[in-house]
Amino acid sequence: MTDLSAALRRVLDGRWAAVREEIRTEFGPEQFAPPPPGTSMEEYRDRVAKQVQLIADSGHPARGFPVSMGGNGDLGGSVTAFEMLGHADLSAMVKAGVHWGLFGGAVANLGTERHHAAYIPRIIDGSLPGCFAMTETGHGSDVQSLGTTATYDRATDELVVHTPSAGARKDYIGNAARDGRMAAVFAQLVTDGTSHGVHCVLVPIRREDGSPLPGVTIGDCGAKEGLAGVDNGRLTFDHVRVPRTNLLNRYGDIAEDGTYSSPIENPTRRFFTMLGTLVRGRISVAGAAGAATRTALTLAVTYAGHRRQFAPPGGSDEVLLLDYRVHQRKLLPALAKTYALQLAQNELVSLMHDVQGAEGDADEHAQRELEARAAGIKAVATDHATVTIQTCREACGGAGYMAVNRLPMLKADTDVFTTFEGDNTVLLQLVAKGLLTDYAGAFGDLDTLGMVRFGARQFAGAVIERTAARLLVRRLVDAAPGRDSEKGPLDRGWQLELFEDREEHLLETLAMRLRKASGPDADPFAVFNDAQDHVVQTARAHVDRLVLEAFVAGVAACEDIAARKVLGQVCDLYALSTIEAERGWYLEHGRITPARSKQVTAAVNGLCAALRPHAQELVDAFGIPESWLGTELLEPPA
Ligand SMILES: Cc1cc2nc3c(=O)[nH]c(=O)nc-3n(C[C@H](O)[C@H](O)[C@H](O)COP(=O)(O)OP(=O)(O)OC[C@H]3O[C@@H](n4cnc5c(N)ncnc54)[C@H](O)[C@@H]3O)c2cc1C
């Protein structure tokens, strides 16, 4: 590794660098490298189940639980460790995420002491494999409309968990088809004929010998596009009885006399508060998407550094792929965005650690900010993974299509990241709704927005527009020369101003459009629906700005002078390739002139040329153990 790679790695590894290093060295290739091509689904499931037990034995999962529950309370370290596993085998990462992150997270965050004492030690050591059973065949994004019921029976002091219709069957549930013993089941809680909305109940689903418990029907989702090592299944409950105390009762409880109570009176607020505590799964998916993208780029950039096609007329040496401008254009802006997203992800994990890490209830405002950021970064990072991994596959030609070279599996495994842990389109609407709430708070008169309902998995309240780089950003923007100034597109203040301006304009005009919803004859849903493309664009512009600001902070924090210079160029490439992609908008809105638009394109080309000599060092800085990459693409021809 060169000095430059090492210095860049220090920046990328961030606050939990030590955890990243532990995973790189401790999780050996024999156990954690992706499976050989041709591994059957059953063999693969078996292999992944063993990997999960190895992870349990490593002691890492204790990080994800508070000290009071027998963990280490290092939430940031836990999410970072899962992210690193995403470089190895995504099935192992997802199965581990389902058990410790989702099932364990539900018990830890929605349960109380009695559940913590009874289950968390067995969750940490892997002896109680669990499922997170939220989605149903009929409802995925709209979780408030779930059909499963949990009805209190006063006579026996039990909850009766039931699937009343085919649409209420739990579907796609990780760990359900083969290994899960208990499920955290989300159901409408009913006492004395009154529904209190969706709550979570622990339901044992299998005996020790693996057979289903009475009243529980377990199905297997079978073959999927990817993640073949994860046993996704279906659960149906026929009046299954569990003790009242199996209700995870932090936000809603049933007393011994059968009365329901909750510290949060409003059922919608209660529901979204409950979901908000589970934000870690979403953050982990964003992290895994980043890991997979970095793996794909490492393969494609390394291959392009030794693969040759066509000699120039009269020349004898064929040209390296990476010396072709269009090939640089394929890979280097994607690499720049990958750097940007990793720095934004590091900030997000840090925020999560600080907000949720403290024992006791998190500060509500900070929690809302965390939820909105997690939603936005998850949506953008997983979209980026899907697009970039496909680009990398194409950049490796036919070799990229061979299973031995990992790219087909990376594509297949990450495809669903845009859907699970919140569909991206739905998540971006939540981000925008948070921005609008914030805007309404600042400018008043958008009350009717409260009436606009749309399929939402999670409430995103006021979004605080604070990032680590806020002061630095203000200084750069204030010092930015005027529009289309002499300094050219490489002026960081100008870049930041353009990102900020786009977000503000989109938000203001969106708010103006939605004001119509308050008219006497207006149908708020129709008004919102008509503006949905604008809503999603606003959210993207917001996330783009957050990500650029995280990058600017990362450059400022880099202590190595040579690395800071290169990192600054990578940051320019991220900023300018984003502006180039959105130049239609900037031109339409008079934000840049046609002449400046051409300068931006020229600058992107110039940055690709400037970074070409560092391309290998830039991917080496990701620090992916070669044994996990181990494909023919890495080997130069003999
Ligand atoms: C491999 C895999 C593993 C999974 N693991 C689990 C698990 O362990 N536990 C669990 O509970 N769930 C799990 N899920 C379910 C997953 O969380 C859901 O698939 C996801 O929430 C989306 O729900 P849906 O499939 O019903 O899609 P839908 O919500 O029906 O969405 C379908 C399409 O409609 C669009 N759409 C929906 N609402 C709107 C709207 N308001 N405005 C505009 N467009 C909209 C979406 O953008 C999407 O394109 C898993 C799914 C898969 C595929």
CSV table of N, CA and C and ligand atoms in Angstrom, one decimal, residues 94 98 102 131-142 171-175 186 224 226-227 232 416 419-426 429 454-457 529 532, ligand 1:
chain,number,residue,atom,x,y,z
A,94,VAL,N,-26.6,-10.0,5.7
A,94,VAL,CA,-28.0,-9.8,5.8
A,94,VAL,C,-28.6,-10.7,6.9
A,98,VAL,N,-30.5,-9.4,10.2
A,98,VAL,CA,-31.9,-9.7,10.5
A,98,VAL,C,-31.9,-10.2,12.0
A,102,LEU,N,-32.3,-6.5,13.4
A,102,LEU,CA,-33.8,-6.3,13.4
A,102,LEU,C,-34.5,-7.0,14.6
A,131,CYS,N,-36.5,-13.7,14.0
A,131,CYS,CA,-37.0,-13.0,12.8
A,131,CYS,C,-37.7,-11.7,13.1
A,132,PHE,N,-37.8,-10.9,12.1
A,132,PHE,CA,-38.4,-9.6,12.3
A,132,PHE,C,-39.6,-9.6,11.3
A,133,ALA,N,-40.8,-9.9,11.8
A,133,ALA,CA,-41.9,-10.2,11.0
A,133,ALA,C,-42.9,-9.0,10.9
A,134,MET,N,-42.5,-8.1,10.0
A,134,MET,CA,-43.3,-6.9,9.8
A,134,MET,C,-44.1,-7.0,8.5
A,135,THR,N,-43.5,-7.1,7.4
A,135,THR,CA,-44.1,-7.1,6.1
A,135,THR,C,-45.2,-8.2,5.9
A,136,GLU,N,-46.3,-7.9,5.3
A,136,GLU,CA,-47.3,-8.9,4.9
A,136,GLU,C,-47.4,-8.9,3.4
A,137,THR,N,-48.0,-10.0,2.9
A,137,THR,CA,-48.2,-10.1,1.5
A,137,THR,C,-49.0,-8.9,1.0
A,138,GLY,N,-50.0,-8.4,1.8
A,138,GLY,CA,-50.8,-7.3,1.3
A,138,GLY,C,-50.2,-5.9,1.6
A,139,HIS,N,-49.3,-5.8,2.6
A,139,HIS,CA,-48.8,-4.5,2.9
A,139,HIS,C,-47.3,-4.5,3.2
A,140,GLY,N,-46.5,-3.7,2.5
A,140,GLY,CA,-45.1,-3.6,2.7
A,140,GLY,C,-44.7,-2.2,3.2
A,141,SER,N,-44.9,-1.3,2.3
A,141,SER,CA,-44.5,0.1,2.6
A,141,SER,C,-45.5,0.7,3.6
A,142,ASP,N,-46.8,0.4,3.5
A,142,ASP,CA,-47.8,0.9,4.4
A,142,ASP,C,-48.0,0.0,5.6
A,171,ASP,N,-44.6,-12.1,5.0
A,171,ASP,CA,-44.0,-12.5,3.8
A,171,ASP,C,-42.5,-12.0,3.7
A,172,TYR,N,-41.7,-12.7,3.0
A,172,TYR,CA,-40.3,-12.3,2.8
A,172,TYR,C,-39.4,-12.3,4.0
A,173,ILE,N,-39.9,-12.9,5.1
A,173,ILE,CA,-39.3,-12.7,6.4
A,173,ILE,C,-37.9,-13.5,6.5
A,174,GLY,N,-36.9,-12.7,6.7
A,174,GLY,CA,-35.5,-13.3,6.8
A,174,GLY,C,-35.4,-14.2,8.0
A,175,ASN,N,-34.7,-15.4,7.9
A,175,ASN,CA,-34.5,-16.3,9.0
A,175,ASN,C,-35.7,-17.2,9.3
A,186,PHE,N,-45.3,-8.0,14.1
A,186,PHE,CA,-46.0,-6.7,14.2
A,186,PHE,C,-47.4,-6.9,13.9
A,224,LYS,N,-34.5,-16.8,-4.9
A,224,LYS,CA,-34.7,-15.4,-5.1
A,224,LYS,C,-33.6,-14.9,-6.1
A,226,GLY,N,-31.2,-12.9,-5.6
A,226,GLY,CA,-29.9,-13.0,-4.9
A,226,GLY,C,-30.0,-13.3,-3.4
A,227,LEU,N,-29.0,-13.1,-2.6
A,227,LEU,CA,-29.0,-13.4,-1.2
A,227,LEU,C,-29.5,-14.8,-1.0
A,232,ASN,N,-35.5,-16.8,3.5
A,232,ASN,CA,-36.7,-15.9,3.6
A,232,ASN,C,-37.9,-16.8,3.6
A,416,VAL,N,-32.0,-5.8,-4.1
A,416,VAL,CA,-33.1,-5.6,-3.2
A,416,VAL,C,-32.9,-4.5,-2.2
A,419,THR,N,-35.2,-1.8,-2.0
A,419,THR,CA,-36.6,-2.1,-1.6
A,419,THR,C,-36.7,-2.4,-0.1
A,420,PHE,N,-35.8,-3.3,0.4
A,420,PHE,CA,-36.1,-3.6,1.9
A,420,PHE,C,-35.5,-2.5,2.8
A,421,GLU,N,-35.9,-2.6,4.0
A,421,GLU,CA,-35.6,-1.5,5.0
A,421,GLU,C,-36.1,-0.1,4.5
A,422,GLY,N,-37.3,-0.2,3.8
A,422,GLY,CA,-37.9,1.0,3.3
A,422,GLY,C,-37.6,1.2,1.8
A,423,ASP,N,-38.7,1.1,1.0
A,423,ASP,CA,-38.6,1.4,-0.5
A,423,ASP,C,-38.1,2.8,-0.7
A,424,ASN,N,-37.1,2.9,-1.6
A,424,ASN,CA,-36.4,4.2,-1.8
A,424,ASN,C,-37.4,5.4,-2.1
A,425,THR,N,-38.4,5.1,-3.0
A,425,THR,CA,-39.3,6.2,-3.4
A,425,THR,C,-40.1,6.6,-2.2
A,426,VAL,N,-40.5,5.7,-1.3
A,426,VAL,CA,-41.2,6.0,-0.2
A,426,VAL,C,-40.3,6.8,0.8
A,429,GLN,N,-39.8,10.4,-0.1
A,429,GLN,CA,-41.0,11.2,0.3
A,429,GLN,C,-41.0,11.6,1.8
A,454,PHE,N,-49.7,10.0,3.0
A,454,PHE,CA,-49.2,9.1,1.9
A,454,PHE,C,-48.5,7.9,2.6
A,455,GLY,N,-48.4,6.9,1.8
A,455,GLY,CA,-47.9,5.6,2.3
A,455,GLY,C,-46.5,5.9,2.9
A,456,ALA,N,-46.4,5.7,4.2
A,456,ALA,CA,-45.2,6.1,4.9
A,456,ALA,C,-44.8,5.0,5.9
A,457,ARG,N,-43.6,4.6,5.9
A,457,ARG,CA,-43.2,3.6,6.8
A,457,ARG,C,-42.7,4.3,8.1
A,529,ASN,N,-50.1,14.3,-4.6
A,529,ASN,CA,-49.8,13.3,-5.6
A,529,ASN,C,-49.4,13.9,-6.9
A,532,GLN,N,-45.7,14.8,-6.7
A,532,GLN,CA,-44.8,13.7,-6.2
A,532,GLN,C,-43.4,13.7,-6.8
B,1,LIG,C1,-35.2,-10.4,0.1
B,1,LIG,C2,-36.2,-9.7,1.0
B,1,LIG,C3,-36.0,-9.7,2.4
B,1,LIG,C4,-36.9,-9.1,3.2
B,1,LIG,N1,-36.8,-9.3,4.6
B,1,LIG,C5,-37.8,-8.8,5.4
B,1,LIG,C6,-37.8,-9.1,6.8
B,1,LIG,O1,-36.9,-9.8,7.3
B,1,LIG,N2,-38.8,-8.6,7.5
B,1,LIG,C7,-39.8,-7.8,7.0
B,1,LIG,O2,-40.7,-7.4,7.7
B,1,LIG,N3,-39.8,-7.5,5.7
B,1,LIG,C8,-38.9,-8.0,4.8
B,1,LIG,N4,-38.9,-7.7,3.5
B,1,LIG,C9,-40.0,-6.9,3.0
B,1,LIG,C10,-39.6,-5.5,2.5
B,1,LIG,O3,-39.3,-4.7,3.6
B,1,LIG,C11,-40.7,-5.0,1.6
B,1,LIG,O4,-40.6,-5.7,0.4
B,1,LIG,C12,-40.6,-3.5,1.4
B,1,LIG,O5,-41.0,-2.8,2.6
B,1,LIG,C13,-41.5,-3.0,0.2
B,1,LIG,O6,-42.8,-3.5,0.4
B,1,LIG,P1,-43.6,-4.2,-0.8
B,1,LIG,O7,-42.7,-5.3,-1.3
B,1,LIG,O8,-45.0,-4.5,-0.3
B,1,LIG,O9,-43.7,-3.1,-1.9
B,1,LIG,P2,-44.8,-2.0,-2.1
B,1,LIG,O10,-44.9,-1.2,-0.9
B,1,LIG,O11,-46.0,-2.6,-2.7
B,1,LIG,O12,-44.1,-1.1,-3.2
B,1,LIG,C14,-44.1,-1.5,-4.6
B,1,LIG,C15,-43.9,-0.3,-5.5
B,1,LIG,O13,-44.8,0.7,-5.2
B,1,LIG,C16,-44.2,2.0,-5.0
B,1,LIG,N5,-45.0,2.7,-3.9
B,1,LIG,C17,-45.5,2.2,-2.8
B,1,LIG,N6,-46.1,3.2,-2.1
B,1,LIG,C18,-45.9,4.4,-2.8
B,1,LIG,C19,-46.3,5.7,-2.6
B,1,LIG,N7,-46.9,6.1,-1.5
B,1,LIG,N8,-46.0,6.6,-3.6
B,1,LIG,C20,-45.4,6.2,-4.7
B,1,LIG,N9,-45.0,4.9,-4.9
B,1,LIG,C21,-45.2,4.0,-4.0
B,1,LIG,C22,-42.8,1.6,-4.5
B,1,LIG,O14,-41.9,2.7,-4.7
B,1,LIG,C23,-42.5,0.4,-5.2
B,1,LIG,O15,-41.9,0.7,-6.5
B,1,LIG,C24,-38.0,-8.3,2.6
B,1,LIG,C25,-38.1,-8.3,1.3
B,1,LIG,C26,-37.2,-8.9,0.4
B,1,LIG,C27,-37.5,-8.9,-1.0
